[in-house]
Amino acid sequence: MFAGARRVIAVARSEAARRHAVSLGATAVPIEALDEPVDLVVDPVFGAPAAAALRVLRPGGSLVNLGSAAGATAPIDSATLRSGSLQILGYTNNALSPRRRADMITEIAAHATAGRLTVTHEAIPVTATEDAWTRDDPGRRVLTF
C-alpha cells in the first residue's frame, strides 16, 4: 500500500497511470463516485481535478498540491472552501534545506534499492539522447550507457 495509508484513491491522467496505481494497491474510481468523504487529497495534477477533489473532502479536510499536470489554474469556488472549512496547501521540495533534501534523497534511494519504490520509465540508449529529448510524447526516460 502507500506509506501506511488506510485507503488510497487514484485519480490519473491516463489509463496506463490508473492501471499502475491500481497495481500498487490504490482504488481507482471517478472522484465523484466516492462512497464517503476523505480527510486528505494529495494532488499532483491541479486544474479541474483539484476542484472536484475539494468537493469530496470532509469538513476540515486538506488538499495538498504537488503539481499542475492538468492545469495551472483550478475552478475553485469560495462556497466549497468556506462550507467545509477546507485547506489548500502547496508543497515543493525547493523549500527543503540542503541537509533535509540530502536526507530525503538518501531515504528514497534506500526504498528504490529495496524494491519498495518503482517508477514507470523508458530506457533510452545514450546514443539516442537527441531523439528522446525532442519527442513530443509524455513519459519518464532514463539514459543508459
Short mmCIF file of N, CA, C and O in Angstrom, two decimals:
data_model
loop_
_atom_site.label_atom_id
_atom_site.label_comp_id
_atom_site.label_asym_id
_atom_site.label_seq_id
_atom_site.Cartn_x
_atom_site.Cartn_y
_atom_site.Cartn_z
N MET A 1 0.85 -1.18 0.00
CA MET A 1 0.00 0.00 0.00
C MET A 1 0.89 1.24 0.00
O MET A 1 2.06 1.16 -0.28
N PHE A 2 0.39 2.38 0.33
CA PHE A 2 1.10 3.64 0.23
C PHE A 2 1.37 4.22 1.62
O PHE A 2 0.47 4.72 2.26
N ALA A 3 2.60 4.14 2.08
CA ALA A 3 3.06 4.78 3.32
C ALA A 3 2.08 4.65 4.48
O ALA A 3 1.81 5.60 5.19
N GLY A 4 1.51 3.48 4.68
CA GLY A 4 0.63 3.24 5.81
C GLY A 4 -0.78 3.78 5.66
O GLY A 4 -1.56 3.73 6.60
N ALA A 5 -1.14 4.29 4.49
CA ALA A 5 -2.48 4.82 4.29
C ALA A 5 -3.50 3.71 4.39
O ALA A 5 -3.28 2.59 3.94
N ARG A 6 -4.63 4.01 4.96
CA ARG A 6 -5.72 3.05 5.11
C ARG A 6 -6.41 2.80 3.78
O ARG A 6 -6.76 1.69 3.45
N ARG A 7 -6.57 3.86 3.01
CA ARG A 7 -7.25 3.75 1.73
C ARG A 7 -6.69 4.81 0.80
O ARG A 7 -6.61 5.98 1.16
N VAL A 8 -6.30 4.40 -0.39
CA VAL A 8 -5.75 5.34 -1.38
C VAL A 8 -6.64 5.31 -2.61
O VAL A 8 -6.93 4.24 -3.15
N ILE A 9 -7.09 6.48 -3.02
CA ILE A 9 -7.91 6.63 -4.21
C ILE A 9 -7.03 7.22 -5.29
O ILE A 9 -6.38 8.25 -5.08
N ALA A 10 -7.02 6.62 -6.47
CA ALA A 10 -6.17 7.10 -7.57
C ALA A 10 -7.01 7.89 -8.56
O ALA A 10 -8.06 7.45 -9.00
N VAL A 11 -6.52 9.06 -8.89
CA VAL A 11 -7.06 9.86 -9.99
C VAL A 11 -5.87 10.06 -10.92
O VAL A 11 -4.88 10.67 -10.53
N ALA A 12 -5.95 9.56 -12.12
CA ALA A 12 -4.78 9.54 -13.01
C ALA A 12 -5.08 10.24 -14.32
O ALA A 12 -6.23 10.34 -14.75
N ARG A 13 -4.01 10.72 -14.97
CA ARG A 13 -4.11 11.41 -16.25
C ARG A 13 -4.38 10.47 -17.41
O ARG A 13 -4.91 10.87 -18.42
N SER A 14 -3.99 9.24 -17.29
CA SER A 14 -4.13 8.30 -18.40
C SER A 14 -4.58 6.95 -17.87
O SER A 14 -4.45 6.65 -16.68
N GLU A 15 -5.08 6.12 -18.77
CA GLU A 15 -5.49 4.77 -18.39
C GLU A 15 -4.30 3.96 -17.89
O GLU A 15 -4.40 3.20 -16.92
N ALA A 16 -3.13 4.15 -18.52
CA ALA A 16 -1.93 3.42 -18.08
C ALA A 16 -1.55 3.83 -16.65
O ALA A 16 -1.21 2.97 -15.83
N ALA A 17 -1.63 5.12 -16.34
CA ALA A 17 -1.31 5.58 -14.99
C ALA A 17 -2.32 5.06 -13.98
O ALA A 17 -1.96 4.68 -12.87
N ARG A 18 -3.58 5.01 -14.37
CA ARG A 18 -4.61 4.48 -13.48
C ARG A 18 -4.35 2.99 -13.19
O ARG A 18 -4.38 2.56 -12.04
N ARG A 19 -4.05 2.21 -14.23
CA ARG A 19 -3.75 0.78 -14.03
C ARG A 19 -2.53 0.59 -13.12
O ARG A 19 -2.51 -0.30 -12.28
N HIS A 20 -1.52 1.43 -13.31
CA HIS A 20 -0.32 1.33 -12.48
C HIS A 20 -0.65 1.60 -11.01
O HIS A 20 -0.22 0.86 -10.12
N ALA A 21 -1.43 2.65 -10.75
CA ALA A 21 -1.82 2.96 -9.37
C ALA A 21 -2.60 1.80 -8.75
O ALA A 21 -2.37 1.43 -7.59
N VAL A 22 -3.50 1.21 -9.52
CA VAL A 22 -4.28 0.07 -9.02
C VAL A 22 -3.35 -1.11 -8.71
O VAL A 22 -3.50 -1.80 -7.71
N SER A 23 -2.34 -1.33 -9.57
CA SER A 23 -1.41 -2.44 -9.34
C SER A 23 -0.62 -2.25 -8.05
O SER A 23 -0.14 -3.21 -7.46
N LEU A 24 -0.52 -1.00 -7.58
CA LEU A 24 0.19 -0.71 -6.33
C LEU A 24 -0.74 -0.70 -5.11
O LEU A 24 -0.30 -0.43 -4.00
N GLY A 25 -2.03 -0.95 -5.34
CA GLY A 25 -2.95 -1.05 -4.21
C GLY A 25 -3.97 0.06 -4.09
O GLY A 25 -4.78 0.06 -3.17
N ALA A 26 -3.99 1.00 -5.00
CA ALA A 26 -4.96 2.09 -4.95
C ALA A 26 -6.31 1.62 -5.48
O ALA A 26 -6.40 0.64 -6.22
N THR A 27 -7.35 2.33 -5.09
CA THR A 27 -8.67 2.13 -5.66
C THR A 27 -8.86 3.22 -6.70
O THR A 27 -8.69 4.40 -6.39
N ALA A 28 -9.21 2.84 -7.90
CA ALA A 28 -9.41 3.83 -8.96
C ALA A 28 -10.90 3.98 -9.22
O ALA A 28 -11.55 3.04 -9.68
N VAL A 29 -11.44 5.12 -8.87
CA VAL A 29 -12.85 5.42 -9.11
C VAL A 29 -12.94 6.88 -9.55
O VAL A 29 -12.07 7.68 -9.22
N PRO A 30 -14.00 7.21 -10.28
CA PRO A 30 -14.20 8.64 -10.53
C PRO A 30 -14.38 9.33 -9.18
O PRO A 30 -15.06 8.82 -8.30
N ILE A 31 -13.75 10.47 -9.01
CA ILE A 31 -13.76 11.12 -7.70
C ILE A 31 -15.18 11.42 -7.22
O ILE A 31 -15.48 11.36 -6.03
N GLU A 32 -16.09 11.69 -8.15
CA GLU A 32 -17.47 11.97 -7.78
C GLU A 32 -18.19 10.74 -7.26
O GLU A 32 -19.25 10.84 -6.66
N ALA A 33 -17.64 9.54 -7.49
CA ALA A 33 -18.30 8.29 -7.09
C ALA A 33 -17.82 7.78 -5.73
O ALA A 33 -18.21 6.69 -5.33
N LEU A 34 -17.00 8.54 -5.03
CA LEU A 34 -16.53 8.09 -3.72
C LEU A 34 -17.72 7.88 -2.79
O LEU A 34 -18.67 8.66 -2.79
N ASP A 35 -17.67 6.83 -1.97
CA ASP A 35 -18.79 6.49 -1.12
C ASP A 35 -18.75 7.17 0.25
O ASP A 35 -19.69 7.04 1.03
N GLU A 36 -17.67 7.86 0.56
CA GLU A 36 -17.59 8.60 1.83
C GLU A 36 -16.58 9.73 1.68
O GLU A 36 -15.69 9.67 0.84
N PRO A 37 -16.71 10.79 2.49
CA PRO A 37 -15.75 11.90 2.41
C PRO A 37 -14.35 11.45 2.81
O PRO A 37 -14.18 10.47 3.53
N VAL A 38 -13.37 12.19 2.35
CA VAL A 38 -11.97 11.88 2.66
C VAL A 38 -11.35 13.02 3.45
O VAL A 38 -11.81 14.15 3.41
N ASP A 39 -10.30 12.69 4.20
CA ASP A 39 -9.60 13.67 5.03
C ASP A 39 -8.53 14.44 4.27
O ASP A 39 -8.27 15.60 4.57
N LEU A 40 -7.89 13.76 3.32
CA LEU A 40 -6.72 14.34 2.66
C LEU A 40 -6.70 13.95 1.20
O LEU A 40 -6.94 12.80 0.86
N VAL A 41 -6.40 14.92 0.34
CA VAL A 41 -6.16 14.67 -1.07
C VAL A 41 -4.75 15.14 -1.37
O VAL A 41 -4.41 16.30 -1.09
N VAL A 42 -3.92 14.25 -1.89
CA VAL A 42 -2.59 14.62 -2.38
C VAL A 42 -2.75 14.79 -3.88
O VAL A 42 -3.05 13.83 -4.59
N ASP A 43 -2.59 16.01 -4.34
CA ASP A 43 -2.97 16.40 -5.70
C ASP A 43 -1.77 16.75 -6.56
O ASP A 43 -1.23 17.84 -6.45
N PRO A 44 -1.36 15.84 -7.47
CA PRO A 44 -0.25 16.18 -8.36
C PRO A 44 -0.68 16.83 -9.66
O PRO A 44 0.13 17.14 -10.50
N VAL A 45 -2.01 17.05 -9.85
CA VAL A 45 -2.48 17.50 -11.16
C VAL A 45 -3.13 18.88 -11.20
O VAL A 45 -3.14 19.53 -12.22
N PHE A 46 -3.73 19.35 -10.12
CA PHE A 46 -4.44 20.62 -10.01
C PHE A 46 -5.53 20.74 -11.08
O PHE A 46 -6.18 19.75 -11.39
N GLY A 47 -5.82 21.91 -11.60
CA GLY A 47 -6.86 22.08 -12.61
C GLY A 47 -8.23 21.63 -12.11
O GLY A 47 -8.53 21.67 -10.92
N ALA A 48 -9.08 21.19 -13.05
CA ALA A 48 -10.43 20.74 -12.72
C ALA A 48 -10.44 19.57 -11.73
O ALA A 48 -11.32 19.52 -10.86
N PRO A 49 -9.48 18.62 -11.80
CA PRO A 49 -9.49 17.53 -10.80
C PRO A 49 -9.34 18.03 -9.36
O PRO A 49 -9.94 17.48 -8.44
N ALA A 50 -8.58 19.08 -9.14
CA ALA A 50 -8.43 19.63 -7.78
C ALA A 50 -9.75 20.21 -7.29
O ALA A 50 -10.13 20.02 -6.13
N ALA A 51 -10.46 20.91 -8.17
CA ALA A 51 -11.76 21.47 -7.80
C ALA A 51 -12.73 20.34 -7.43
O ALA A 51 -13.47 20.44 -6.44
N ALA A 52 -12.73 19.26 -8.20
CA ALA A 52 -13.59 18.11 -7.90
C ALA A 52 -13.17 17.46 -6.58
O ALA A 52 -14.02 17.07 -5.78
N ALA A 53 -11.88 17.38 -6.33
CA ALA A 53 -11.38 16.76 -5.09
C ALA A 53 -11.83 17.54 -3.86
O ALA A 53 -12.13 16.95 -2.82
N LEU A 54 -11.88 18.85 -3.95
CA LEU A 54 -12.32 19.65 -2.81
C LEU A 54 -13.75 19.28 -2.40
O LEU A 54 -14.09 19.31 -1.22
N ARG A 55 -14.57 18.91 -3.36
CA ARG A 55 -15.97 18.60 -3.06
C ARG A 55 -16.15 17.26 -2.35
O ARG A 55 -17.23 16.98 -1.84
N VAL A 56 -15.10 16.41 -2.30
CA VAL A 56 -15.23 15.13 -1.60
C VAL A 56 -14.51 15.13 -0.25
O VAL A 56 -14.51 14.13 0.46
N LEU A 57 -13.90 16.27 0.11
CA LEU A 57 -13.23 16.36 1.42
C LEU A 57 -14.27 16.50 2.53
O LEU A 57 -15.28 17.19 2.38
N ARG A 58 -13.99 15.86 3.66
CA ARG A 58 -14.86 16.04 4.82
C ARG A 58 -14.55 17.40 5.44
O ARG A 58 -13.48 17.97 5.16
N PRO A 59 -15.44 17.95 6.25
CA PRO A 59 -15.17 19.24 6.89
C PRO A 59 -13.82 19.23 7.60
O PRO A 59 -13.48 18.27 8.30
N GLY A 60 -13.04 20.27 7.37
CA GLY A 60 -11.71 20.38 7.94
C GLY A 60 -10.64 19.66 7.13
O GLY A 60 -9.48 19.66 7.50
N GLY A 61 -11.02 19.06 6.00
CA GLY A 61 -10.09 18.31 5.17
C GLY A 61 -9.09 19.21 4.45
O GLY A 61 -9.26 20.43 4.38
N SER A 62 -8.05 18.58 3.91
CA SER A 62 -6.98 19.31 3.25
C SER A 62 -6.66 18.74 1.87
O SER A 62 -6.69 17.52 1.68
N LEU A 63 -6.33 19.62 0.96
CA LEU A 63 -5.80 19.26 -0.34
C LEU A 63 -4.37 19.77 -0.37
O LEU A 63 -4.13 20.96 -0.11
N VAL A 64 -3.42 18.89 -0.64
CA VAL A 64 -2.01 19.27 -0.74
C VAL A 64 -1.62 19.18 -2.21
O VAL A 64 -1.63 18.10 -2.79
N ASN A 65 -1.28 20.31 -2.81
CA ASN A 65 -0.95 20.36 -4.22
C ASN A 65 0.55 20.18 -4.43
O ASN A 65 1.37 20.83 -3.79
N LEU A 66 0.89 19.28 -5.38
CA LEU A 66 2.28 18.99 -5.71
C LEU A 66 2.67 19.37 -7.13
O LEU A 66 3.84 19.35 -7.47
N GLY A 67 1.68 19.63 -7.97
CA GLY A 67 2.00 19.90 -9.38
C GLY A 67 0.80 20.40 -10.14
O GLY A 67 -0.26 20.65 -9.56
N SER A 68 0.96 20.53 -11.45
CA SER A 68 -0.10 21.13 -12.26
C SER A 68 -0.25 20.45 -13.62
O SER A 68 -0.46 21.10 -14.63
N ALA A 69 -0.16 19.12 -13.64
CA ALA A 69 -0.24 18.38 -14.91
C ALA A 69 -1.57 18.60 -15.62
O ALA A 69 -1.63 18.55 -16.85
N ALA A 70 -2.66 18.86 -14.89
CA ALA A 70 -3.97 19.06 -15.51
C ALA A 70 -4.30 20.54 -15.71
O ALA A 70 -5.34 20.86 -16.27
N GLY A 71 -3.46 21.43 -15.23
CA GLY A 71 -3.71 22.85 -15.43
C GLY A 71 -3.10 23.69 -14.33
O GLY A 71 -3.03 23.28 -13.17
N ALA A 72 -2.67 24.89 -14.69
CA ALA A 72 -2.04 25.80 -13.74
C ALA A 72 -3.06 26.53 -12.88
O ALA A 72 -2.72 27.09 -11.84
N THR A 73 -4.31 26.53 -13.30
CA THR A 73 -5.37 27.16 -12.51
C THR A 73 -6.48 26.14 -12.31
O THR A 73 -6.62 25.18 -13.07
N ALA A 74 -7.29 26.37 -11.26
CA ALA A 74 -8.40 25.47 -10.96
C ALA A 74 -9.66 26.28 -10.69
O ALA A 74 -9.60 27.33 -10.04
N PRO A 75 -10.82 25.78 -11.15
CA PRO A 75 -12.08 26.49 -10.92
C PRO A 75 -12.64 26.22 -9.52
O PRO A 75 -13.59 25.47 -9.34
N ILE A 76 -12.04 26.84 -8.53
CA ILE A 76 -12.41 26.62 -7.13
C ILE A 76 -13.36 27.74 -6.70
O ILE A 76 -13.06 28.91 -6.88
N ASP A 77 -14.48 27.33 -6.09
CA ASP A 77 -15.43 28.35 -5.64
C ASP A 77 -15.34 28.57 -4.13
O ASP A 77 -15.03 27.65 -3.37
N SER A 78 -15.59 29.79 -3.74
CA SER A 78 -15.48 30.20 -2.35
C SER A 78 -16.41 29.41 -1.44
O SER A 78 -16.04 29.04 -0.33
N ALA A 79 -17.61 29.13 -1.89
CA ALA A 79 -18.59 28.42 -1.04
C ALA A 79 -18.09 27.03 -0.66
O ALA A 79 -18.28 26.60 0.48
N THR A 80 -17.45 26.33 -1.58
CA THR A 80 -16.91 25.00 -1.27
C THR A 80 -15.86 25.09 -0.18
O THR A 80 -15.86 24.32 0.78
N LEU A 81 -14.95 26.06 -0.31
CA LEU A 81 -13.90 26.23 0.70
C LEU A 81 -14.47 26.56 2.06
O LEU A 81 -14.11 25.96 3.08
N ARG A 82 -15.36 27.54 2.08
CA ARG A 82 -15.90 28.02 3.36
C ARG A 82 -16.82 27.02 4.02
O ARG A 82 -16.76 26.80 5.23
N SER A 83 -17.69 26.35 3.24
CA SER A 83 -18.69 25.46 3.84
C SER A 83 -18.04 24.27 4.54
O SER A 83 -18.61 23.72 5.48
N GLY A 84 -16.87 23.87 4.09
CA GLY A 84 -16.19 22.75 4.73
C GLY A 84 -15.01 23.14 5.58
O GLY A 84 -14.31 22.27 6.09
N SER A 85 -14.75 24.44 5.72
CA SER A 85 -13.54 24.91 6.41
C SER A 85 -12.33 24.13 5.89
O SER A 85 -11.54 23.58 6.65
N LEU A 86 -12.20 24.09 4.57
CA LEU A 86 -11.16 23.30 3.92
C LEU A 86 -9.85 24.06 3.83
O LEU A 86 -9.82 25.29 3.89
N GLN A 87 -8.77 23.31 3.65
CA GLN A 87 -7.44 23.89 3.49
C GLN A 87 -6.85 23.46 2.16
O GLN A 87 -6.97 22.30 1.78
N ILE A 88 -6.21 24.39 1.49
CA ILE A 88 -5.43 24.08 0.30
C ILE A 88 -4.00 24.45 0.61
O ILE A 88 -3.72 25.60 0.96
N LEU A 89 -3.11 23.48 0.50
CA LEU A 89 -1.70 23.69 0.84
C LEU A 89 -0.84 23.38 -0.38
O LEU A 89 -1.16 22.49 -1.16
N GLY A 90 0.24 24.09 -0.53
CA GLY A 90 1.19 23.81 -1.59
C GLY A 90 2.45 23.20 -1.00
O GLY A 90 2.82 23.49 0.14
N TYR A 91 3.09 22.32 -1.77
CA TYR A 91 4.32 21.69 -1.32
C TYR A 91 5.34 21.72 -2.45
O TYR A 91 5.01 21.47 -3.60
N THR A 92 6.57 22.02 -2.09
CA THR A 92 7.67 21.93 -3.04
C THR A 92 8.93 21.46 -2.32
O THR A 92 9.18 21.87 -1.17
N ASN A 93 9.69 20.61 -2.98
CA ASN A 93 10.97 20.19 -2.41
C ASN A 93 11.96 21.34 -2.36
O ASN A 93 12.94 21.29 -1.61
N ASN A 94 11.72 22.40 -3.14
CA ASN A 94 12.64 23.54 -3.16
C ASN A 94 12.71 24.25 -1.81
O ASN A 94 13.66 24.98 -1.54
N ALA A 95 11.71 24.05 -0.96
CA ALA A 95 11.71 24.69 0.36
C ALA A 95 12.55 23.93 1.39
O ALA A 95 12.77 24.43 2.49
N LEU A 96 13.02 22.74 1.03
CA LEU A 96 13.81 21.95 1.97
C LEU A 96 15.23 22.51 2.08
O LEU A 96 15.80 22.99 1.10
N SER A 97 15.79 22.40 3.27
CA SER A 97 17.19 22.78 3.45
C SER A 97 18.06 21.77 2.69
O SER A 97 17.64 20.64 2.44
N PRO A 98 19.28 22.16 2.33
CA PRO A 98 20.17 21.20 1.65
C PRO A 98 20.35 19.90 2.44
O PRO A 98 20.36 18.82 1.87
N ARG A 99 20.47 20.00 3.76
CA ARG A 99 20.64 18.80 4.59
C ARG A 99 19.40 17.91 4.53
O ARG A 99 19.49 16.69 4.38
N ARG A 100 18.22 18.52 4.66
CA ARG A 100 16.97 17.76 4.64
C ARG A 100 16.77 17.12 3.26
O ARG A 100 16.34 15.98 3.15
N ARG A 101 17.09 17.86 2.20
CA ARG A 101 16.97 17.31 0.85
C ARG A 101 17.89 16.10 0.68
O ARG A 101 17.49 15.08 0.13
N ALA A 102 19.13 16.22 1.18
CA ALA A 102 20.07 15.10 1.09
C ALA A 102 19.55 13.89 1.86
O ALA A 102 19.62 12.75 1.38
N ASP A 103 18.98 14.12 3.05
CA ASP A 103 18.42 13.02 3.84
C ASP A 103 17.26 12.35 3.10
O ASP A 103 17.15 11.12 3.08
N MET A 104 16.40 13.15 2.49
CA MET A 104 15.26 12.61 1.78
C MET A 104 15.69 11.82 0.54
O MET A 104 15.14 10.76 0.26
N ILE A 105 16.67 12.32 -0.20
CA ILE A 105 17.16 11.61 -1.37
C ILE A 105 17.77 10.27 -0.95
O ILE A 105 17.57 9.24 -1.59
N THR A 106 18.49 10.26 0.16
CA THR A 106 19.08 9.02 0.68
C THR A 106 17.98 8.04 1.05
O THR A 106 18.06 6.84 0.74
N GLU A 107 16.93 8.52 1.70
CA GLU A 107 15.82 7.65 2.09
C GLU A 107 15.09 7.10 0.85
O GLU A 107 14.77 5.90 0.79
N ILE A 108 14.85 7.94 -0.12
CA ILE A 108 14.18 7.50 -1.35
C ILE A 108 15.05 6.46 -2.07
O ILE A 108 14.54 5.44 -2.55
N ALA A 109 16.35 6.70 -2.14
CA ALA A 109 17.26 5.74 -2.79
C ALA A 109 17.22 4.39 -2.07
O ALA A 109 17.25 3.33 -2.72
N ALA A 110 17.14 4.41 -0.75
CA ALA A 110 17.08 3.16 0.01
C ALA A 110 15.79 2.40 -0.32
O ALA A 110 15.82 1.17 -0.50
N HIS A 111 14.67 3.11 -0.41
CA HIS A 111 13.40 2.46 -0.78
C HIS A 111 13.49 1.89 -2.19
O HIS A 111 13.02 0.77 -2.44
N ALA A 112 14.06 2.65 -3.12
CA ALA A 112 14.19 2.19 -4.50
C ALA A 112 15.07 0.96 -4.58
O ALA A 112 14.74 -0.03 -5.25
N THR A 113 16.20 0.98 -3.88
CA THR A 113 17.13 -0.14 -3.89
C THR A 113 16.47 -1.40 -3.33
O THR A 113 16.71 -2.51 -3.82
N ALA A 114 15.63 -1.23 -2.33
CA ALA A 114 14.94 -2.37 -1.71
C ALA A 114 13.72 -2.83 -2.52
O ALA A 114 13.06 -3.80 -2.15
N GLY A 115 13.42 -2.13 -3.61
CA GLY A 115 12.30 -2.52 -4.46
C GLY A 115 10.94 -2.04 -3.98
O GLY A 115 9.91 -2.47 -4.47
N ARG A 116 10.92 -1.14 -2.99
CA ARG A 116 9.66 -0.63 -2.47
C ARG A 116 9.17 0.60 -3.23
O ARG A 116 8.09 1.11 -2.95
N LEU A 117 9.95 1.08 -4.16
CA LEU A 117 9.61 2.28 -4.92
C LEU A 117 9.97 2.04 -6.37
O LEU A 117 11.11 1.72 -6.68
N THR A 118 9.01 2.15 -7.23
CA THR A 118 9.28 1.97 -8.65
C THR A 118 8.70 3.14 -9.43
O THR A 118 7.77 3.79 -8.98
N VAL A 119 9.25 3.40 -10.57
CA VAL A 119 8.78 4.44 -11.46
C VAL A 119 8.73 3.86 -12.87
O VAL A 119 9.72 3.30 -13.35
N THR A 120 7.58 3.96 -13.49
CA THR A 120 7.46 3.50 -14.87
C THR A 120 8.33 4.41 -15.73
O THR A 120 8.24 5.64 -15.62
N HIS A 121 9.17 3.80 -16.55
CA HIS A 121 10.10 4.60 -17.35
C HIS A 121 10.47 3.85 -18.62
O HIS A 121 10.18 2.66 -18.77
N GLU A 122 11.09 4.58 -19.52
CA GLU A 122 11.60 4.00 -20.76
C GLU A 122 13.12 4.15 -20.75
O GLU A 122 13.63 5.25 -20.53
N ALA A 123 13.82 3.05 -20.96
CA ALA A 123 15.29 3.08 -21.03
C ALA A 123 15.68 3.52 -22.44
O ALA A 123 15.25 2.94 -23.43
N ILE A 124 16.50 4.55 -22.53
CA ILE A 124 16.95 5.12 -23.80
C ILE A 124 18.47 5.02 -23.87
O ILE A 124 19.16 5.52 -22.97
N PRO A 125 19.02 4.41 -24.92
CA PRO A 125 20.48 4.39 -25.06
C PRO A 125 21.00 5.83 -25.20
O PRO A 125 20.36 6.67 -25.83
N VAL A 126 22.13 6.10 -24.59
CA VAL A 126 22.68 7.45 -24.62
C VAL A 126 22.88 7.93 -26.06
O VAL A 126 22.79 9.13 -26.34
N THR A 127 23.07 7.02 -26.99
CA THR A 127 23.24 7.40 -28.39
C THR A 127 21.95 7.96 -29.00
O THR A 127 21.99 8.58 -30.06
N ALA A 128 20.82 7.74 -28.34
CA ALA A 128 19.53 8.25 -28.84
C ALA A 128 19.03 9.44 -28.03
O ALA A 128 17.85 9.77 -28.06
N THR A 129 19.93 10.12 -27.32
CA THR A 129 19.55 11.22 -26.46
C THR A 129 18.81 12.32 -27.22
O THR A 129 17.77 12.81 -26.77
N GLU A 130 19.33 12.73 -28.37
CA GLU A 130 18.70 13.82 -29.11
C GLU A 130 17.27 13.47 -29.49
O GLU A 130 16.35 14.27 -29.31
N ASP A 131 17.05 12.26 -29.99
CA ASP A 131 15.70 11.83 -30.37
C ASP A 131 14.78 11.82 -29.15
O ASP A 131 13.65 12.32 -29.21
N ALA A 132 15.24 11.29 -28.02
CA ALA A 132 14.41 11.21 -26.81
C ALA A 132 14.08 12.61 -26.29
O ALA A 132 12.97 12.85 -25.81
N TRP A 133 15.03 13.52 -26.39
CA TRP A 133 14.83 14.87 -25.88
C TRP A 133 13.80 15.63 -26.70
O TRP A 133 13.02 16.42 -26.17
N THR A 134 13.75 15.41 -28.00
CA THR A 134 12.88 16.19 -28.88
C THR A 134 11.52 15.54 -29.10
O THR A 134 10.64 16.17 -29.68
N ARG A 135 11.31 14.30 -28.63
CA ARG A 135 10.00 13.66 -28.81
C ARG A 135 8.93 14.41 -28.04
O ARG A 135 9.17 14.95 -26.97
N ASP A 136 7.74 14.41 -28.59
CA ASP A 136 6.63 15.16 -28.00
C ASP A 136 5.80 14.32 -27.02
O ASP A 136 4.99 14.85 -26.30
N ASP A 137 6.00 13.01 -26.99
CA ASP A 137 5.17 12.17 -26.13
C ASP A 137 5.59 12.29 -24.67
O ASP A 137 6.75 12.53 -24.37
N PRO A 138 4.61 12.18 -23.75
CA PRO A 138 4.95 12.29 -22.33
C PRO A 138 5.63 11.01 -21.84
O PRO A 138 5.57 9.97 -22.49
N GLY A 139 6.27 11.09 -20.71
CA GLY A 139 6.86 9.90 -20.11
C GLY A 139 8.21 10.19 -19.50
O GLY A 139 8.82 11.21 -19.76
N ARG A 140 8.62 9.27 -18.65
CA ARG A 140 9.92 9.39 -18.00
C ARG A 140 10.91 8.56 -18.77
O ARG A 140 10.64 7.42 -19.11
N ARG A 141 12.07 9.13 -18.98
CA ARG A 141 13.11 8.44 -19.72
C ARG A 141 14.38 8.37 -18.89
O ARG A 141 14.73 9.32 -18.20
N VAL A 142 15.07 7.24 -18.99
CA VAL A 142 16.33 7.06 -18.30
C VAL A 142 17.37 6.74 -19.36
O VAL A 142 17.18 5.83 -20.18
N LEU A 143 18.46 7.50 -19.36
CA LEU A 143 19.54 7.23 -20.31
C LEU A 143 20.38 6.06 -19.81
O LEU A 143 20.72 5.99 -18.64
N THR A 144 20.69 5.15 -20.73
CA THR A 144 21.53 4.00 -20.39
C THR A 144 22.83 4.10 -21.19
O THR A 144 22.85 4.64 -22.29
N PHE A 145 23.91 3.60 -20.62
CA PHE A 145 25.24 3.65 -21.26
C PHE A 145 25.68 2.28 -21.68
O PHE A 145 25.32 1.29 -21.15
#
